[in-house]
C-alpha cells in the first residue's frame, strides 16, 4: 500500500537510481543502443535530483519571506508554484507511470485497429499527464483498478479529440489534409468547457469580435518584460517588499526567483530528452503493430506556437493569474513558475480560432479552475516529493508545492472524487463522483457534436473552393 502511494523509501537505492535502471533497461529492450539507453537513464536520474535541489533552494529562500508576506497581507499562500518540470519528475519517479504508459499504448493500438481513432499518440513523455491522474486516484484510495479505468477513459477521450481538432489545425496553420500532424495533449480536454463559454459569449456579446486587436504587435511590445526570469524577478521583488525584508534579502529573492524559473526549464528539457530512446522504442513497436494503417501522428502542442495569439494571451493572463490568486477564496498557491498560463492558451486558440478577446475573456474565467486544482493536489505532490527524497520530510517552513496552471484541472478533480469514492463504501462520495462523471461525459458528447458540425463546414467550404 505504501508503494502504491509512491512511498519508494522501501527501495534502498532511491527513486533516481531506480528510474535510472528501469529506463536504461527498458530502452535497451525496446532496441536502443546501450550508450543511448545509459545516457537517457542517467539524464532522468540527474533530472530527479536537480528538481529537488531547485525546489529546496527556492523554498528555503522564499520560505521566511513568504511567511512575513502572508502575515502582512493576511493571506495563506503557502504553496509554491514549481511549474511542470518538478511535477513531471515526481510522476516519472513512480514505476506505476510505466504501467500506465503500457496501458495507454495498448489502448491506442486497439482503438486504431477498431477504427475508433486515426491518431497514433507518439508523445510518450507527456503520458505523465494521465499517469499523475492515475496516481491521484491511488493516493486517495490505493485502488489501481479504479486508477487504470480512469486513465483508459481519459486516454480514449484524448484520442477522439485529436481526430476532431485536425481540421481546425489545418485551418489555423494553413496545412493540407495530407499533413498527418495533430496533438493529444491533455490541455485540449478543456475544449468542451471553453466551447460552452464561447457559445454563451455568442448569445450575450455577439459583437465582441469587432474589437479584436493585433497579437503580434502586443508580443513585440512585451518582449523581455514577459520572459521567465523577468517574471521571477518581479515576484521576488513583490514578496520581498510586501514582506518588509531587508534590501539584501530583496535582491536575493529577485535573483533566486529569476534563476529558479529558468532552471526549472533546463531541468524540464533534461527530463524530456531523457525519455527519447524509450519513447522512440515504444513508437517503433506501435508502428509494427498497425498492419499498414494510415494514421495521424499525435505530438506535443508546440507545433501551434507559430500563432502569435497564443503568446499574446499568455502575456495578458500572467498578471491576471497573479491578481486572481491573491483574492480567490480557497486558493493557497503563490503563482511563480506556472504564471505564464500556457496550460490553457493552446486550447483557447483551437476553440476560439484566434479571436483574441474571446481567448482573453474565457482564459480569465478558467484561471480559478487551475488555482483550485493546484491547491487540491498539493498534499499529494508534497508528500510524493518527500517520499522520493526530492524534498526533506519536514520541508521548509511548512510550505507545500504545486503548479498554478497545470494542464487538466478538471481531470484532477475527477481523479480526487473517484479516489474518495473508492476509499471504502461511502454513498455520499460515490454519488458525487457519479454525478461529476455524468456531467463531464455529457459535456464532452455535446462538444463532439459541435466539432463535427464545424468540421462539416470546413469540408463544405473546401468543396466549394475547389469548384
PDB file of N, CA and C in Angstrom, residues 19 121 171 173 224 449:
ATOM      1  N   UNK A  19      14.790   4.706 -11.271  1.00  0.00           N
ATOM      2  CA  UNK A  19      14.347   5.100 -12.609  1.00  0.00           C
ATOM      3  C   UNK A  19      15.503   5.080 -13.602  1.00  0.00           C
ATOM      4  N   UNK A 121      -0.584   8.115 -30.959  1.00  0.00           N
ATOM      5  CA  UNK A 121      -0.015   9.043 -29.975  1.00  0.00           C
ATOM      6  C   UNK A 121       1.449   8.691 -29.728  1.00  0.00           C
ATOM      7  N   UNK A 171      -6.751  24.556 -40.653  1.00  0.00           N
ATOM      8  CA  UNK A 171      -7.235  25.910 -40.921  1.00  0.00           C
ATOM      9  C   UNK A 171      -6.338  26.964 -40.279  1.00  0.00           C
ATOM     10  N   UNK A 173      -3.159  26.741 -39.354  1.00  0.00           N
ATOM     11  CA  UNK A 173      -1.767  26.720 -39.811  1.00  0.00           C
ATOM     12  C   UNK A 173      -1.631  26.700 -41.330  1.00  0.00           C
ATOM     13  N   UNK A 224      11.160  41.333 -23.608  1.00  0.00           N
ATOM     14  CA  UNK A 224      11.908  40.875 -22.438  1.00  0.00           C
ATOM     15  C   UNK A 224      11.069  40.883 -21.165  1.00  0.00           C
ATOM     16  N   UNK A 449     -20.339  16.698 -30.912  1.00  0.00           N
ATOM     17  CA  UNK A 449     -21.351  17.060 -31.906  1.00  0.00           C
ATOM     18  C   UNK A 449     -21.065  18.433 -32.502  1.00  0.00           C
TER      19      UNK A 449
END
